[in-house]
Amino acid sequence: MAKKSKSVLVVGAGIAGIQASLDLAEMGLDVHLVEESPTIGGRMPQLDKTFPTNDCSMCILSPKMSECARHPGITLHTLSSVTSITGDPGNLKCRVLKRAKYVDPVKCVACGLCEEKCPVKVDDAFDMALRKRKAISRYFLQSIPAEYTIDKEHCLYLTKGVCKLCEKTCPAGAIKFDDKDQEVELKVGAVIMATGIDAFNPIGFGHFGYHLYKNVVTSLEFERMLSASGPFGGHVVKASDQKEPKKLAFIQCVGSRDESINKNYCSSACCMFAIKQSIIAKEHIKALEPTVFYMDIRAFGKDFDKYYDKAQNQYGVKFIRSKISEIREKEDGTLKLKYSLENGEIRYEQFDMVVLSIGLEPRKNLEALAGQLDINLNEFGFCRSEAFKPVQTSRPGIYVCGGMNGPKDIPESVVAASGAVAGTLKSLKIERQALAASDGESGEINVIGERPRIGTFVCHCGINIAGVVDVKKVAAEAGELPNVEHAENVMYACSSDCLETIKQRIEEHHLNRIVVAACTPRTHEPLFRETIKEAGLNPYLFEMANIRDQCSWAHMDEPELATSKAGDLVKMAVAKARNLSPLERLPIGINPKALVIGGGLAGMIAALSIAEAGHEVVLVEKDKELGGHVRKLYYHLSGKDPQALLSETIQKVKKHKAIELLVNHEIQQINGYVGNFTTTIHSPKTDKETTVEHGAVIVATGAKEHRPSEYGYGQSTRIVTQTEFEKMIHDQSFPKGRLRNVVMIQCVGSREPDKMVCSRVCCSDAMKNGLELKKVNPRADIFVCYRDIRTYGFKEKYYTELRDKGAMFLRFEPDGKPKVEVQTIDDPNSKLTVTAFDPIMEKEVVIAADLVVLSAGIDALEENSTLAKMLKVPLNADGMFLEAHVKLRPVDFATDGIFVCGLAHGPKDMDETMAQAQAAASRALSFLTKESILAEGTIAEINADLCSGCGYCEEVCAYTAIEVNPETQVAEVNDALCKGCGTCVASCRCGALDLRGFSNKQLFSVFNELELIKED
Amino acid sequence: MQEKDKKDWQPKILAILCNWCSYAGADLAGVSRIQYPPNIRVLRVPCSGRVDPMFIMKSLQNGFDGVLVSGCHPGDCHYLSGNYNARRKFAVLKPLLEYIGIETERVQFSWVSAGEGERFAEVVTKVTNDIRKVGPAKRLVKGVVSW
C-alpha cells in the first residue's frame, strides 16, 4: 500500500484555498497554505457585494479568513510560491520559495506609522490602481496576517541604498532590510491547487477606449468604486469631473466569447456581476439610469433569474441585446456609444460612464507554473480537468479547485474546494480525533461573584451601518449605561485587528462581559465568542446587538429613527449582558457512520468518497436500481460516455465493503442530531424496517425532468423532450424515418412567471443532442428557438460548433413563444408545424417539423417536502433544498451534520454534481473524523426545590430530554439530549425551569431596560 | 393626542423572534434592503416555544405599545413542535388580553420563515400601522391611570 502522510499543501489562499484548508484541518490534517500575495483572501476582499443576495463580500469572508489564520492545523506561507513538486501521491516533496518581506512579522504590530513616513508612492493593486499606496504597506485594511511588507521593486533603500525612514519610525523595530528569500521543503501526501483567475486587460481591445477615455472603467475598478472601503468611500463619480454619473452603460463579454483572441469560452460570472453592480449603483445614486449591453444574459445559477428580474422590474435597469461597435469620447468626457441591434439597426446613445464587464482568464503565471509542476493546461490556458474528474489535474496526487480550471463563481469555487479535499483523502492518513485540550474550559477567568464590567464595541461596517446610524452617538450613549466600563467605535468589528483590540480592552479594563453592536449573531457570534475565549473569558459572556441587518439596512431613509432603534438594541444587549453567566459545553460523541439518501450519481459519489476515507456508509435508494437521472443520459459534450461512468461507479459502490446498499428502500423516520442520528428505513417490498444509527446525513435525492403541458406535448409521438430525443439518437429509432427538420424549443417549464428558474443544463443539452444528431444525420436541419443561450464556461465552444454546422437559432420573447401545431392529434404521420418569429429578419418563420424537441427544465421532487420536514431543513420557493448560505456554505444545512448535493440542491451538470457530491462528503467527514464535538451550552436547567413534579415539561419536550424521576418526583434534564428550545421553561407552572443563556432573568431585564416614558 | 402629535408619534414595539426562522427572515429583509418601519425592538429567543406569556404582559407594563411574537411556520419548527406549544399559549392569552381591555391589535402573532424577508417587512409594517391606529398603550403601565 502506498505511503500516507498527515500533511497537505494548498496553493493559493483565495476562497477556494481557504475552504479547502479549513476542511482538511478540521479532519485533523496538517495544512500548509501557500499564497503568492502578502495576504489570504484572494479576490473576494476586492468585491463590495455578492450576488444574488447582495451580501457584503468582506462580511461573509472575514470570519473564514480569521478562522483560517487561527486554526492550529493551518500554517500560512504568504508571499510564497511553489517551485517544484516531486514524488508520488502520498509522498510528495514540495519546494516552496518564501520571499523576503523585509519586515519581521512577529514584531510588526501593523500600526501603520511606517507607511505614513514612507516617501515612495506606488499604484495600489488591491484598489485597481485607483489610488496610491506606499512602498511599505499593508495589502488592505483587513488583510491576514495583519502585517506590513516592503515592495522591493520600489523601496528607495533596497533600490538605491538611501532612505530607511521606515526603520527610523518603526516603534517595534520590525524593519529587517537584510531579510532574504528562503526556500523550504515540505513533505506532503497531496496537493490542492487553487491559484485562481485573472481578469482580462482591455487596454487596446476593441474600440472601447479603455485607458484613453477617462470615464471608461473595468468592472473590477467599478467594484472598488462601489466599495465603502474603496478609494472613493463608495461614492461613484466620473474621473472627468468628479460628478455622479446619470447614465451608466455596462458592456458585456469584454474578453469573453471571442474567438479572435482565443477566448471562445464564457466567463460565467460577468452577467450576474453586471446585474449586481447595476443594482448596487442604483442604490447609491437614486437617479442613475443603468443600461446593460449584452449578447445573452446568462443568469443560470440558483435564484439568479429572480435577481435579473428584480434588476429589470424593480430597479429599472435597461437591458439591450446588441453589439457595441465603438465608443467615442466627447470634449466634456461623455461617451457616445455606437451599437447594432439584433436586426442590424445601428443606434447611437450617450452615456456619462461605461463599465467594461471584463472576462476571467487564466493567471498570467499559470503557464510557467504548470510547466514547473508538470500539470497540463487546456486549449484556453486554464488547468486541464478531464470530464467526470472535475477536481483533478493531469498529475496524480495534485488536485485543483476554484477558477484555476475554469471560470467559476464563489459557491462553485467553494464546492470545488471541498470536493478537491475529498479527492486528496485517498493519499492522506486520517485518524479519529479526540477533543483537543484547548477545548476545555480550564484557565478561564473566574467571573462568578464579580460585578459586571461590560465592554461595548459599536461597528461602522464601513458605511453599511455608519452610513445610516449615528454610530458615534450610539457608542457614547452605551458608555453611559450602568456597568459599561468601556465603549468604542470600530470600523469592522470582525476584522482581525479589531478582534485583537477587543482582547486588549478585556485585559486593560478587566472586562468580564462583551457586547458587540454590528451585524447578525447568526453569522458572527461564533467568531466573537472565540475571540473572548482567547482573552480568557467564558465564550457565553457575550451578547450581540444586530444594528445592521435589522436596523441600518432596513431603515436606510430614516437615519434618526434608525439611530434611536440602534441605541435601544444596544441597551437591550447590555441589559442581557449584565445578567450573563459562564456556561459549560458538554462533549457529544460522534458516530463515524454516514447515511446517504439517494443512489443517483451524487449519492453514489458521496458514499464512495466517505467509504474511501475509511468510514462506513449506508446508501438508501428508493428505486430498484442505482443511477438516478444519469440512466437516461447517453452522451456528454466531452465525448465521454455517461453510461460507462455510471456502470463503473455502480460496480465500485456494490463492491465497496464499507458501503451498505439498501435499494428499494424508503426513509421513514429520522431522529437525533449531529453525530447521533437514528433512522428508520422501510422496504415497501418486504414491509420490513431497518434501523440505522449514524453521525451524518447527505441528501442526494435528485430532481426530475419537467413534464411539459405546453407546445402540444402528448399530442404527437413526434413532440418529445430532450432526454427522449437523446434516447432516440442512441437507439437510432426516430418516429419518422428520415429526419429533415428538427425544431428545439428551449426554456420549457423554466423561466416562467410562476417558476422564475433557469434549469442551467438545457442549453448545453440542446447543443449536445444537436451535435450528436449531426453526426448520425449530417443533412438534418436544426432550428433552436431560445430566449438566451446559456452555454456558460467551456460549453460555449459547442454552441459555436453547432452554429458552424448550420443550425439556425431563433430567439423569442416570453410573449412571443413559438407555436406548435399538430394537424391530426395522435397521428404519427400528421403534419407538424412550428411558427416562430425571427427577430433578425423580423419575419415570421413557419417550419414543417419532422420532430419537435422540447428542452424541458428540471423540477423539484414533490416528496422533498416530506424529507425536509423529517430532517427539519428548509426548501426554497421552488421546492429545492435550501443550503445554509448560498455563497459560502453551499452544501451545508443550518443544522449541523446534514448536507446536500446534486439535483436536490438545484439544476447542475454531471461534473458539477460530482464535485458537489465530493464536497458534501468532505463536509460530512469534517464531523465524522472527530470522536466528539462540544454541545451548545444553552440548555435547560431545573431548580429541584421549586419543582412540583407535575410532568407538564415532560409532555411538551419533543426530545424526551426531560423526565420526572418517579422516586423524587422532580423533573431531571438530560443534558446531551436537550436542544435548548426553552419550551419546557415557558411551560413550567412553578417557575422551576430556566434556560441557560436565555434565562428568565436575562430576558425580563431586556424589556425592563428601556425607559419608555408615557405622556398623557 | 393632537392630530399632529399622532403623526409624529413613534410607537415602540417589542418583536420577539425565534432564532431559526423569523430572526433569520428579519436578517434577510435587511440583506435584501427591504425597508420597513423602525419601530420594532428585537428580542431573539431560541424558539417561539420559549416565549412565556409573562414576557408580553411585562413588556406592556413597561411601556411598550405592542408586542409581535413571530416563529416558524407550522411544521417548520427547528425544535419540532415548540411553535405549536407557543400557539396554544397564545390561544389562551388572547381572550385574557381582550378581557382586561388590551386592544387585539397590540399583541400579534405571526409565522415568518428564514426565506421570507419580504413577508417579515410586511408583517412589521402591518403591526406598526395597526398599533399606530390604536395609539399609545397605557392600560397596564405602572403609575398611569387612564380610566
XYZ file of C-alpha atoms in Angstrom, chain A residues 49 53-56 280 283 310 315 464 519-522 525 529 543-546 548-558 561-562 564-565 568-569 572 576 869 872 882 894-895 952 956-959 979-987 994-995 998-1000 1003-1004 1006-1008 1010-1012 1014-1016, chain B residues 1 9-10 12 14 16-17 19-20 22-56 58-59 62-65 74-83 85-86 88-89 114-115 118 136-138 141 144-146:
148
model
C -21.240 42.867 -2.567
C -28.281 38.225 -2.057
C -26.206 41.438 -2.068
C -24.333 40.101 0.942
C -21.318 42.199 1.835
C -25.920 48.458 -6.167
C -28.922 52.112 -4.645
C -35.555 42.303 -9.930
C -34.641 48.804 -10.252
C -23.090 49.725 5.961
C -24.345 42.564 12.085
C -26.210 39.397 12.904
C -25.242 36.910 15.618
C -26.342 34.172 13.240
C -21.454 35.308 17.183
C -17.195 34.153 21.264
C -24.031 39.425 23.521
C -24.664 40.993 20.108
C -26.909 43.853 19.027
C -27.955 43.488 15.405
C -27.019 46.314 10.566
C -29.225 43.583 9.090
C -32.131 44.515 11.336
C -31.530 48.248 11.557
C -29.319 50.279 9.187
C -30.132 48.133 6.161
C -33.852 48.101 6.884
C -34.235 51.815 7.623
C -31.919 53.436 5.100
C -34.091 56.543 4.666
C -34.710 57.230 8.359
C -35.123 56.734 13.916
C -32.581 54.082 12.950
C -32.667 55.614 18.178
C -33.512 51.980 17.387
C -32.298 50.739 22.162
C -30.929 47.498 20.714
C -31.172 45.672 25.458
C -28.827 40.956 28.905
C -39.832 18.008 7.455
C -36.057 19.920 9.828
C -32.023 25.433 0.676
C -28.025 25.329 9.034
C -28.490 22.188 11.121
C -46.003 19.104 32.096
C -44.070 19.331 25.835
C -40.467 18.217 25.273
C -40.036 16.941 21.721
C -36.689 15.300 22.501
C -31.588 21.205 22.367
C -32.235 24.365 24.323
C -35.540 25.414 22.760
C -36.937 26.520 26.115
C -40.449 25.230 25.538
C -40.395 23.426 28.880
C -39.233 26.608 30.594
C -42.113 28.671 29.269
C -44.482 25.869 30.210
C -34.846 28.001 33.304
C -32.849 28.127 30.083
C -31.853 32.761 27.645
C -32.857 32.780 31.293
C -35.939 34.498 32.684
C -34.906 38.174 29.117
C -37.014 40.133 31.607
C -34.138 43.238 28.387
C -37.603 44.742 28.250
C -37.201 46.314 31.666
C -35.879 50.603 28.070
C -37.312 53.578 29.833
C -40.402 54.234 27.894
C -45.528 57.881 28.628
C -47.102 61.238 28.111
C -50.748 61.930 28.516
C -53.455 63.494 21.491
C -45.655 59.586 17.496
C -43.335 56.633 17.140
C -42.272 51.169 20.375
C -41.231 44.563 21.121
C -39.835 38.514 19.988
C -38.368 36.449 17.165
C -33.669 32.399 16.099
C -34.157 29.936 13.265
C -38.254 34.814 11.957
C -34.951 36.276 13.159
C -33.329 34.904 10.008
C -36.234 36.305 7.980
C -35.582 39.707 9.549
C -31.908 39.403 8.593
C -32.914 38.522 5.050
C -35.168 41.578 4.857
C -32.123 43.665 5.764
C -29.774 41.880 3.386
C -32.344 42.422 0.614
C -32.637 46.080 1.729
C -36.388 45.766 2.112
C -37.459 48.796 4.127
C -39.952 48.652 6.999
C -40.860 50.974 9.889
C -38.083 51.362 12.502
C -40.410 50.821 15.447
C -39.605 47.282 16.497
C -37.077 46.351 19.145
C -35.985 42.783 18.589
C -35.545 40.166 21.289
C -34.001 36.966 19.981
C -35.161 33.717 21.559
C -34.212 30.192 20.514
C -37.814 29.232 19.775
C -41.275 30.780 19.981
C -41.918 27.986 22.486
C -39.572 29.832 24.852
C -41.965 32.805 24.995
C -43.623 32.985 28.360
C -46.944 34.925 28.237
C -45.495 36.915 31.128
C -42.952 38.415 28.680
C -45.865 40.011 26.849
C -44.386 42.589 31.439
C -43.395 44.484 28.312
C -43.014 48.583 30.963
C -44.470 50.830 28.333
C -44.146 49.011 25.050
C -47.047 49.932 22.811
C -46.372 25.211 11.410
C -44.345 22.113 10.611
C -41.081 24.049 10.192
C -40.103 24.373 13.854
C -36.396 23.797 14.313
C -37.278 22.163 17.620
C -40.016 20.001 16.118
C -43.058 21.340 17.988
C -42.088 24.406 20.019
C -44.189 26.677 17.820
C -46.806 24.928 22.162
C -46.427 28.664 21.647
C -51.551 27.006 22.409
C -50.312 29.505 24.969
C -35.900 32.272 7.089
C -36.645 32.704 3.398
C -40.412 40.377 2.236
C -50.032 54.645 22.878
C -50.606 51.788 25.325
C -51.355 52.948 28.832
C -48.350 50.942 32.530
C -50.566 55.852 34.753
C -54.286 55.757 35.349
C -56.113 56.230 32.143
